[in-house]
Every structure is written in C-alpha cells, then in structure tokens.
Coordinates of N, CA and C in Angstrom, one line a residue:
X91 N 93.4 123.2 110.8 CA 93.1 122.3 111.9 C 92.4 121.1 111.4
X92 N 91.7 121.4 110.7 CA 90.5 120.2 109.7 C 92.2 119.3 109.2
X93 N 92.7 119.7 108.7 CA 94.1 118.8 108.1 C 94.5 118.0 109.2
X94 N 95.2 118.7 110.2 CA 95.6 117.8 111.1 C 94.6 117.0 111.8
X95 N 93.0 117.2 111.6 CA 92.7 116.2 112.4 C 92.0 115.0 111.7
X96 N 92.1 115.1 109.9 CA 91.7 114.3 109.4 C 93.2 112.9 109.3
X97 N 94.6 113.9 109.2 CA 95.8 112.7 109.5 C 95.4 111.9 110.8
X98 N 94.8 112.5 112.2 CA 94.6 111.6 113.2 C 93.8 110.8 112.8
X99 N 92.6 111.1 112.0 CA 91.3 110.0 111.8 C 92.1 109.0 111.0
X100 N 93.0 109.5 110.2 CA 93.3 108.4 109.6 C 94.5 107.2 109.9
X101 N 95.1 107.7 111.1 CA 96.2 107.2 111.6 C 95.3 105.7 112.5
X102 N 94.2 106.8 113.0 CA 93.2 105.7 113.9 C 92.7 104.5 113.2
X103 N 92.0 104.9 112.4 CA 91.4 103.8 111.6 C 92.1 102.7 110.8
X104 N 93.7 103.0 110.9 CA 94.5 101.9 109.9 C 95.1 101.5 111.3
X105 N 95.0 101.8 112.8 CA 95.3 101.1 113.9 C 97.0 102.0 114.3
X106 N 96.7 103.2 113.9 CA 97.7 104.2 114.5 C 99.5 104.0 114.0
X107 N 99.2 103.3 112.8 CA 100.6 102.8 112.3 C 100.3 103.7 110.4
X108 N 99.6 104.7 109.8 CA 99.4 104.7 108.5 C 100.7 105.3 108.3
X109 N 101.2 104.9 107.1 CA 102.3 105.8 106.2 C 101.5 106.4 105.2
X110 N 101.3 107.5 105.3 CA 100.8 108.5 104.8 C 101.8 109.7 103.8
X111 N 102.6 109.3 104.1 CA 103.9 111.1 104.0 C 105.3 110.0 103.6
X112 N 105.4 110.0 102.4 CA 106.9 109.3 101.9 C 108.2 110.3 103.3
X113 N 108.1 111.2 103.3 CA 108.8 111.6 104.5 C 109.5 110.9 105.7
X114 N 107.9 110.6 106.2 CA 107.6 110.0 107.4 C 108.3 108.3 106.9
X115 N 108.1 107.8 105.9 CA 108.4 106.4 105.5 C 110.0 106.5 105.4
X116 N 110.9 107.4 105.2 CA 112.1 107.8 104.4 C 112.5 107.7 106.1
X117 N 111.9 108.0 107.0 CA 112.3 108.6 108.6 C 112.6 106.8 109.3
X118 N 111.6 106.2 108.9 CA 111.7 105.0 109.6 C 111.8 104.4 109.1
X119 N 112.9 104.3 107.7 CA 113.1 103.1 106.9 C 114.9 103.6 107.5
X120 N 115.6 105.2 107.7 CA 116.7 105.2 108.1 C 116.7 104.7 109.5
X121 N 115.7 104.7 110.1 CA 115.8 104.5 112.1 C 115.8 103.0 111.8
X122 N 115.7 101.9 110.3 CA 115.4 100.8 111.0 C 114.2 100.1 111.4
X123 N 113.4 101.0 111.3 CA 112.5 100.4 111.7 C 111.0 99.8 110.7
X124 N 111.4 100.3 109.9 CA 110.7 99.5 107.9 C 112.0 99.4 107.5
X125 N 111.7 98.1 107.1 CA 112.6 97.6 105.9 C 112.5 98.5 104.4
X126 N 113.5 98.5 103.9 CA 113.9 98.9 102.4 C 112.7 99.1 101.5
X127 N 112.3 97.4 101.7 CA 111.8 96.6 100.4 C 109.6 97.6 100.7
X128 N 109.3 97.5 101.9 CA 108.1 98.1 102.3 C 108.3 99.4 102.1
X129 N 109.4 100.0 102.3 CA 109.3 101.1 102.0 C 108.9 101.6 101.0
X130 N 109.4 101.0 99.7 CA 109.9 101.3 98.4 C 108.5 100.9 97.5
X131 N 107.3 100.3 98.4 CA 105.7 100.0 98.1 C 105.3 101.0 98.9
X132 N 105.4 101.6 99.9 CA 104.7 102.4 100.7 C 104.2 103.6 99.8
X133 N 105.9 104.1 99.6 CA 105.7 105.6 98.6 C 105.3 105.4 97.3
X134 N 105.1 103.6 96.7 CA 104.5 104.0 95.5 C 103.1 104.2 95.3
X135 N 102.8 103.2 96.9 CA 100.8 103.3 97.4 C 100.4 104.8 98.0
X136 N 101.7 105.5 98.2 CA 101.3 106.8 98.6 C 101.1 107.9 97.6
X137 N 102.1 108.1 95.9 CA 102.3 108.2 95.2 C 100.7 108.4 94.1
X138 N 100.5 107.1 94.0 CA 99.1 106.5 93.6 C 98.5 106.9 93.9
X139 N 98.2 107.2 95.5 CA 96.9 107.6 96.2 C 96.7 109.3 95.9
X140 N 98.0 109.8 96.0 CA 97.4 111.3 95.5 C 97.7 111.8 93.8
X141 N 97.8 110.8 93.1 CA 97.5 111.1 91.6 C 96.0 110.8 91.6
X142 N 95.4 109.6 92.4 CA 94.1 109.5 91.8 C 93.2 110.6 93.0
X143 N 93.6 110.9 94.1 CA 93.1 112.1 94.8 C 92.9 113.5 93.9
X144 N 93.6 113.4 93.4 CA 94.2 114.6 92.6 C 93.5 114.8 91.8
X145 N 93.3 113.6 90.7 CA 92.3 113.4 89.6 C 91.3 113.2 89.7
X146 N 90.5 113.2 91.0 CA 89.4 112.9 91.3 C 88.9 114.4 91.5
X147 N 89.6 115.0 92.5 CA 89.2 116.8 92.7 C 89.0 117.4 91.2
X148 N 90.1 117.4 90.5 CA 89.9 117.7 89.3 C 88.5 117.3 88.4
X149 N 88.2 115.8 88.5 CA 86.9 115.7 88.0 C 85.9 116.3 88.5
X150 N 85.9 116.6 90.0 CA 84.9 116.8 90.4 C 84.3 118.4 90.5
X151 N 85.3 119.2 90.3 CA 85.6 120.5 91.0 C 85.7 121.4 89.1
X152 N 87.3 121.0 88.4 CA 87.3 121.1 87.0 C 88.3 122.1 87.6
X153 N 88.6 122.8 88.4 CA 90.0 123.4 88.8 C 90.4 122.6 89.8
X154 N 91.8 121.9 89.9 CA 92.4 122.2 91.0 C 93.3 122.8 91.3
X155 N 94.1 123.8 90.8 CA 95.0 124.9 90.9 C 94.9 125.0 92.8
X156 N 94.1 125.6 92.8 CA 93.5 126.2 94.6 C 95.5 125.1 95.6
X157 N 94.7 123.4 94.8 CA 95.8 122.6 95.7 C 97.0 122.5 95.4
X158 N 97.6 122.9 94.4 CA 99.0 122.8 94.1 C 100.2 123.6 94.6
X159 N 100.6 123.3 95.2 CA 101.9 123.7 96.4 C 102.7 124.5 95.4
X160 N 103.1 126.3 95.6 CA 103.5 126.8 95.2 C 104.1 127.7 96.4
X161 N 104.8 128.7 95.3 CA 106.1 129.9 96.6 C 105.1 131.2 96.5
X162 N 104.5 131.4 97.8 CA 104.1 132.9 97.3 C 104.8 134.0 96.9
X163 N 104.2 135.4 96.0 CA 104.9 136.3 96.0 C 106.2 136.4 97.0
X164 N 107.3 136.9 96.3 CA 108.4 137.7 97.3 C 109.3 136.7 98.4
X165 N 108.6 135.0 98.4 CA 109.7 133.7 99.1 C 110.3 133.2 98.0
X166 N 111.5 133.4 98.6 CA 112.9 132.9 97.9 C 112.8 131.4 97.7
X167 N 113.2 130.5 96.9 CA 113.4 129.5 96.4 C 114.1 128.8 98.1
X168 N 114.8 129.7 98.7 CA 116.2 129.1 99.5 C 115.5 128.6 101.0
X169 N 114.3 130.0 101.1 CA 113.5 130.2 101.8 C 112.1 129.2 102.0
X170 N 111.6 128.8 101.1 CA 110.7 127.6 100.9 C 111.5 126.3 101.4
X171 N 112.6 126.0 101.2 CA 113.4 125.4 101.0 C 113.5 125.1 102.9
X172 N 113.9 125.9 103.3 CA 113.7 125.8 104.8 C 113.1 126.0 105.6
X173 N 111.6 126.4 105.0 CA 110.3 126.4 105.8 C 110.1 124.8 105.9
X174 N 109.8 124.2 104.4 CA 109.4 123.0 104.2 C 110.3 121.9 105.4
X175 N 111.4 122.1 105.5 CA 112.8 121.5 106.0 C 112.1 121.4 107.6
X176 N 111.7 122.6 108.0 CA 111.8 123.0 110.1 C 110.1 122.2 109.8
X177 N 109.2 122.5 109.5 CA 108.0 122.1 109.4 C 107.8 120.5 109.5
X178 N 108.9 120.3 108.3 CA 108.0 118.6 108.7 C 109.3 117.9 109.7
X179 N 110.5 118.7 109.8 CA 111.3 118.1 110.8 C 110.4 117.8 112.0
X180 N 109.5 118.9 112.4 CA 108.7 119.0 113.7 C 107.9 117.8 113.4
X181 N 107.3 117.5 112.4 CA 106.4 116.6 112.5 C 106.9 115.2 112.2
X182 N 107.7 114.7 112.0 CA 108.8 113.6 111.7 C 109.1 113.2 113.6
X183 N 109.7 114.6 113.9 CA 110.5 114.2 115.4 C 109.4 113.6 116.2
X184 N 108.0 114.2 116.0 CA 107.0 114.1 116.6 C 106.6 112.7 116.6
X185 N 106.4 111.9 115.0 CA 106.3 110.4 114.9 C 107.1 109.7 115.5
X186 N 108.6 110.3 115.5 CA 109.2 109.3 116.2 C 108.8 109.5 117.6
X187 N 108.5 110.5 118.3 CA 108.3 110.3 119.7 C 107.0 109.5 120.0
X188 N 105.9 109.3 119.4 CA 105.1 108.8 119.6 C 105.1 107.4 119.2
X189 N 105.8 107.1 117.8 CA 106.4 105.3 117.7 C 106.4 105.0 119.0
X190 N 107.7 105.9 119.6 CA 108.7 105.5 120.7 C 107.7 105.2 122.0
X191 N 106.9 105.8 122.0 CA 105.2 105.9 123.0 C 104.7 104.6 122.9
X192 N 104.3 104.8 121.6 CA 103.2 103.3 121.3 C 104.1 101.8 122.0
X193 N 105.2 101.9 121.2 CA 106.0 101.0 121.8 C 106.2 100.4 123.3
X194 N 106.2 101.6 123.5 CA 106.2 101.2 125.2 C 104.9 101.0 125.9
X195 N 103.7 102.3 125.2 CA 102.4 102.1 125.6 C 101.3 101.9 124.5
X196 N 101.0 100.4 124.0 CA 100.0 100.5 122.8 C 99.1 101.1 122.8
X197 N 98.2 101.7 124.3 CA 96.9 101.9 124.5 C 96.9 103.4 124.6
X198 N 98.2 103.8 124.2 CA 98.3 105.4 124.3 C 98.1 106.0 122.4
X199 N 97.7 104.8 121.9 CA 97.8 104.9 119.9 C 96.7 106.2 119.7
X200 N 95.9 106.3 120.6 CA 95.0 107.3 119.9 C 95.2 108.7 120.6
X201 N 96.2 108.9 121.8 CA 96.6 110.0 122.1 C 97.6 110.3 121.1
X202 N 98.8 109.5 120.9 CA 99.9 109.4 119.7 C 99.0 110.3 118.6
X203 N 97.9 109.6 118.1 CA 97.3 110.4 116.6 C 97.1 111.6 116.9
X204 N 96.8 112.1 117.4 CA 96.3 113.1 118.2 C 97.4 113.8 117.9
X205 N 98.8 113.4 118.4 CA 100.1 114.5 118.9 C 100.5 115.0 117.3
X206 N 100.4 114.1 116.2 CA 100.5 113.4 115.1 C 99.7 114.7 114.0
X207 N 98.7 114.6 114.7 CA 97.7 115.4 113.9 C 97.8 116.3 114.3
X208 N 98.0 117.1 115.5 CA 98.5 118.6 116.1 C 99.4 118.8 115.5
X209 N 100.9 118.3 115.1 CA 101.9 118.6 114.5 C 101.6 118.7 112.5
X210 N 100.7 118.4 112.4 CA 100.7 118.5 111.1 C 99.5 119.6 111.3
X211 N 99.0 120.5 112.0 CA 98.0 121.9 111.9 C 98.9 122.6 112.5
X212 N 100.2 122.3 113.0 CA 101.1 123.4 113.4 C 102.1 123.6 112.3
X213 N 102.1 123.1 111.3 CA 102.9 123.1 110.0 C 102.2 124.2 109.2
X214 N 101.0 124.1 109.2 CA 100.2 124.4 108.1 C 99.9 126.2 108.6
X215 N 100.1 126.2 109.9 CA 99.7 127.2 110.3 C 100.6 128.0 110.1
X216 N 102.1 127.6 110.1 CA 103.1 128.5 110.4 C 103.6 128.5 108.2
X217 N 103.0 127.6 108.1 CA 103.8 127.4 106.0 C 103.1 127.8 104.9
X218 N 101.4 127.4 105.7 CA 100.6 127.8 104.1 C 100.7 129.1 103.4
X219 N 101.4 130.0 104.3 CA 101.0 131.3 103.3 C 101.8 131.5 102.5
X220 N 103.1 130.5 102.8 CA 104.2 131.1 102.2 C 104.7 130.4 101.2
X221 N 104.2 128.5 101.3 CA 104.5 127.6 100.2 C 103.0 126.8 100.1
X222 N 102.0 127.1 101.0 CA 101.1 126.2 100.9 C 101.2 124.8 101.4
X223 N 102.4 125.0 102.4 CA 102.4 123.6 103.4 C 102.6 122.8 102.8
X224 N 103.7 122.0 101.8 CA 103.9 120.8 101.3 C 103.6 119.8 102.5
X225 N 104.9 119.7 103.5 CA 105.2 118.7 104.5 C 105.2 117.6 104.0
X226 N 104.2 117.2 103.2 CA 104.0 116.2 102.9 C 104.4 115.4 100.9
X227 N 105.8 115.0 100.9 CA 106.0 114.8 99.1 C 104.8 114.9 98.3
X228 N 103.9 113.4 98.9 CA 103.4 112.6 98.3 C 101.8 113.7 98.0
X229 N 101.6 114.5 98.8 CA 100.6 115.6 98.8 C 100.7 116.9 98.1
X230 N 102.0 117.1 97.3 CA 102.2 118.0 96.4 C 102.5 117.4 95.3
X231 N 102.7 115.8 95.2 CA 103.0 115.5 93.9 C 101.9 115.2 93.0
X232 N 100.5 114.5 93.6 CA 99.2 114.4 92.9 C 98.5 115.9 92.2
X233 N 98.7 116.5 92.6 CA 98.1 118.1 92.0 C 99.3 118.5 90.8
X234 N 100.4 118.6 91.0 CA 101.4 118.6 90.1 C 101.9 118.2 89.1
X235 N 101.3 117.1 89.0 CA 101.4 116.0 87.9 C 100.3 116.4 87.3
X236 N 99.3 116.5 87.6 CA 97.7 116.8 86.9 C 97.6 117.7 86.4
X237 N 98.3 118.8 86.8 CA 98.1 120.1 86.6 C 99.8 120.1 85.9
X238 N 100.9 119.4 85.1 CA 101.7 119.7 84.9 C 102.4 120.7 85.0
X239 N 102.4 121.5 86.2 CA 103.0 122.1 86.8 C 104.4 121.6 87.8
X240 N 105.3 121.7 87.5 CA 106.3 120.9 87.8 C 107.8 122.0 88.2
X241 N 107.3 122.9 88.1 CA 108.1 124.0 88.5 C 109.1 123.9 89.4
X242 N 108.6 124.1 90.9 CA 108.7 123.9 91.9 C 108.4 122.6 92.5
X243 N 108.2 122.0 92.4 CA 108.0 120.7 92.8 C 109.2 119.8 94.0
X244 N 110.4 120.2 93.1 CA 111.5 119.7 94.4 C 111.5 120.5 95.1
X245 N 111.4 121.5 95.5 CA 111.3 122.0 97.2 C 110.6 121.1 97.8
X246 N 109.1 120.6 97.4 CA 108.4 120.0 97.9 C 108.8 118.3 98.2
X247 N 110.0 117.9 98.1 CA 110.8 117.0 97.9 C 111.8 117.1 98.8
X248 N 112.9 118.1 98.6 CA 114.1 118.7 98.9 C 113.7 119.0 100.6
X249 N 113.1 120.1 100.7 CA 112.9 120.0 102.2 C 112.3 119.3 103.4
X250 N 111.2 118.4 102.8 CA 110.9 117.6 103.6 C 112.0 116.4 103.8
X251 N 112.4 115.8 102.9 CA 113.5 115.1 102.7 C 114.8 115.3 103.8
X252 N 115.2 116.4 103.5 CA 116.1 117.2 104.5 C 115.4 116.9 106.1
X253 N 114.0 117.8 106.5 CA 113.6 117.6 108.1 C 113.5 116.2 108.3
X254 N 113.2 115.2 107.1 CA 112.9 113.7 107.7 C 114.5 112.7 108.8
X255 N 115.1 113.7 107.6 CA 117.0 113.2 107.9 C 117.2 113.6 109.0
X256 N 116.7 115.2 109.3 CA 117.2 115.7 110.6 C 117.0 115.5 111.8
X257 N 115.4 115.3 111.5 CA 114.8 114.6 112.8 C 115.5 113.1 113.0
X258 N 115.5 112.3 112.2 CA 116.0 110.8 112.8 C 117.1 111.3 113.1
X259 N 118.2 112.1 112.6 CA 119.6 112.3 113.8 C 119.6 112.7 115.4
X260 N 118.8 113.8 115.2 CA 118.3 114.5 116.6 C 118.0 113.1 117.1
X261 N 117.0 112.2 116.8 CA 116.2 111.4 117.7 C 117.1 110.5 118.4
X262 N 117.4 109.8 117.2 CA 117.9 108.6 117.2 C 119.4 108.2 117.6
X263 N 120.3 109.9 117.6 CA 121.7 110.3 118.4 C 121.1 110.9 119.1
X264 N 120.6 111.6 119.5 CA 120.5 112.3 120.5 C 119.8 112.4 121.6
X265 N 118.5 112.5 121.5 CA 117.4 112.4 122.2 C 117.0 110.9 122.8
X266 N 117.0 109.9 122.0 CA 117.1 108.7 122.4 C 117.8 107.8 121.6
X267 N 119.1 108.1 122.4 CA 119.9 107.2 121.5 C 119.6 105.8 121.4
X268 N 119.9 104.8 120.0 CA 119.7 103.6 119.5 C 121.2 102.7 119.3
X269 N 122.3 104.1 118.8 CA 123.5 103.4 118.7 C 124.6 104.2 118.9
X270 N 125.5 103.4 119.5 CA 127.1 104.3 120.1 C 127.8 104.8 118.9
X271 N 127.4 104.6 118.0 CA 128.0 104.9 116.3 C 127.3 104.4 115.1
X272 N 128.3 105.0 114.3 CA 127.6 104.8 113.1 C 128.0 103.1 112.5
X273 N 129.3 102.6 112.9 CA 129.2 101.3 113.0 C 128.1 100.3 113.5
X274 N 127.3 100.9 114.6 CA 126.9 100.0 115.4 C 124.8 100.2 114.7
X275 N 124.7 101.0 113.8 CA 124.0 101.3 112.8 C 123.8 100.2 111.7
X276 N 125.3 100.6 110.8 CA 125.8 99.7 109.9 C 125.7 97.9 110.2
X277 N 126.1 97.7 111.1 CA 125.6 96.5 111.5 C 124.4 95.7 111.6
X278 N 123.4 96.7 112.2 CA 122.4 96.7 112.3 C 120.9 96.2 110.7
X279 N 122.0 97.1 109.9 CA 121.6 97.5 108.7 C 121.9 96.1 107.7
X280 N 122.8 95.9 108.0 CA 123.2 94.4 107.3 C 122.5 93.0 107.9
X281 N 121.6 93.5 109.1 CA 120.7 92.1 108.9 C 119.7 92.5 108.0
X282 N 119.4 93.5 107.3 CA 117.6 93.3 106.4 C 118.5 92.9 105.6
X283 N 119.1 92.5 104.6 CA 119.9 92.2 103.4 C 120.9 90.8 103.5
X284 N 120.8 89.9 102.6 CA 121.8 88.5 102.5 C 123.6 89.4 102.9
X285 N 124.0 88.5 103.1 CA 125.0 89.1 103.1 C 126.1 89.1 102.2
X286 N 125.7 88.4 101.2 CA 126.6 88.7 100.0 C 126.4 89.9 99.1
X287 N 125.0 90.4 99.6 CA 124.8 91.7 98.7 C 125.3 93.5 99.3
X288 N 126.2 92.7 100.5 CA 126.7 93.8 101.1 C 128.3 93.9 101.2
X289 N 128.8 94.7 101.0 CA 130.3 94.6 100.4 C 130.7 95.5 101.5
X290 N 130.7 94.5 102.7 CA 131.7 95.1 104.0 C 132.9 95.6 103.8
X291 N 133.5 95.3 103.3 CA 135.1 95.5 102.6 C 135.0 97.2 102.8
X292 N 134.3 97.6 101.6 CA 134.1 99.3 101.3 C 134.1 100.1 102.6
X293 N 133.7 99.9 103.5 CA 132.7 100.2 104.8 C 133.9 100.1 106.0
X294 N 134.2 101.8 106.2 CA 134.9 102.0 107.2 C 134.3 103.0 108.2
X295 N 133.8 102.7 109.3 CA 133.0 102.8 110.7 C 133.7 104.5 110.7

C-alpha cells in the first residue's frame, strides 16, 4: 500500500503527468500520445534513476538482495511471465483511463493519482509473493545491474512489455476507440516523422 501511494505522491508533485514505468511510456508512445524521440529519454531518465536508487540502498543498507525481482520457489518461468503480463496490463489500462479523465477533467489529476496508485498496491498484492512485483522494467533493472544478477531479468521486461501492448489494444480498439483501423493509426503515425523517412510504399493497411 506504501508503494502504491508513494507512485500517487509522485504523480502529484510532477503535476499528475510522471513517467515513472518504461511500460507505462512504451503504452503512450504506441497510443500516440509521446512522441518516439521523448520516449526514448524518458526510459533512459528512468533507467538512471533506478541504477543510482539502487546504488544508493546498496551504500546505505550494504545488502540489497531483499529488492531484486526474483521467481519464488516452485513459479514456472511461463508463469511469472503472465503474472507480470495481467498485473501491469491492469495498471497500464488504468493510466490510460485516467489520461483519458484528465483530458477531459484536469481538476480530476489528483483523483487520477489516486486510481494510479491503487492499481499499482493491487499488483503488488496479488505478485509479490510470487515474482516480487516487477510491474515496473525500470524498478527491477537498478537492483539487477548492482547486484549482477541478471538471471531473470527478462521476465521483468517480457511481461510487462506484453500488458503495456495489451492494454493500449483493449483501450484504444476497444474500449475507446481512436481509430477505424490500423491504417487510420498508420497515418496518424507519419505525422511525428519527415516524410521521407517513412517508406509508404512497404505499408499495406
């Protein structure tokens, strides 16, 4: 609960827009709604942030094992694999519904954190025993690297990755649709970029 309500504090204080979770950035860089190029600084300022998080507990502490995202006894590789996947889907679909909030209601930003931060203590609740709650890439890769432990690591990649994808289809076909097709996507997609660097030709709708 302390987890999810430290993501709200922090959603608040950067004005209810933080990219925190390369996930979450991977979710709204496919909806369109971050460009490429921010993206691709987001996850390296997110990246950063939990190598020196990481290296900081370690100085301060001299273990941090306790934080390193692992499979408990007796869960299958396949099975982490789709905990991590349904967990941060929930919390992905959840950003997008509250974007989709703010958008319409800016003054609703700190109920949004709120929803934001409930979904990330309902991950933890239902994952830590079993993988230790990745959800989040960029929060199993600072312990991992430190602790060269590198084992497992792509699960912690692999299924969040996977729920980020699944949630923007649900949302963004389904729930509230954006586009009649995947052309009407595509199109969309070729205004962030000149257009000589996009080779329409290849590109059959």
């Amino acid at each position: 609960m302390v987890f999810g309500l430290s993501v709200s504090m922090a959603m608040l204080s950067m004005g209810g827009e933080a990219h925190l979770n390369p996930a979450v950035t991977i979710a709204m860089t496919l909806t369109l709604r971050l460009r490429p190029w921010r993206a691709i600084l987001y996850v390296m300022a997110q990246l950063s942030g939990s190598l020196a998080a990481a290296a900081l507990v370690l100085g301060l502490t001299g273990d941090i094992s306790p934080t390193v995202n692992q499979l408990a006894p007796g869960v299958q590789v396949y099975q982490a694999v789709l905990l991590e996947t349904l967990v941060t889907f929930q919390l992905v679909l959840v950003v997008l519904a509250t974007t989709h909030l703010m958008s319409s209601h800016p003054s609703l930003s700190v109920l949004a954190s709120l929803f934001v931060g409930l979904a990330v203590s309902l991950g933890h609740l239902q994952a830590v025993r079993s993988t230790g709650c990745g959800m989040n890439p960029a929060r199993s890769f600072g312990p991992a690297v430190v602790t060269f432990n590198y084992h497992t690591l792509w699960v912690f990649w692999a299924g969040p990755c996977a729920g980020a994808c699944l949630a923007v289809l649900l949302n963004d076909l389904l729930l509230r649709p954006r586009w009649g097709c995947l052309g009407d996507w595509w199109a969309e997609l070729k205004e962030f970029f000149p257009s000589e660097q996009l080779d329409t030709h290849s590109y059959t709708p």
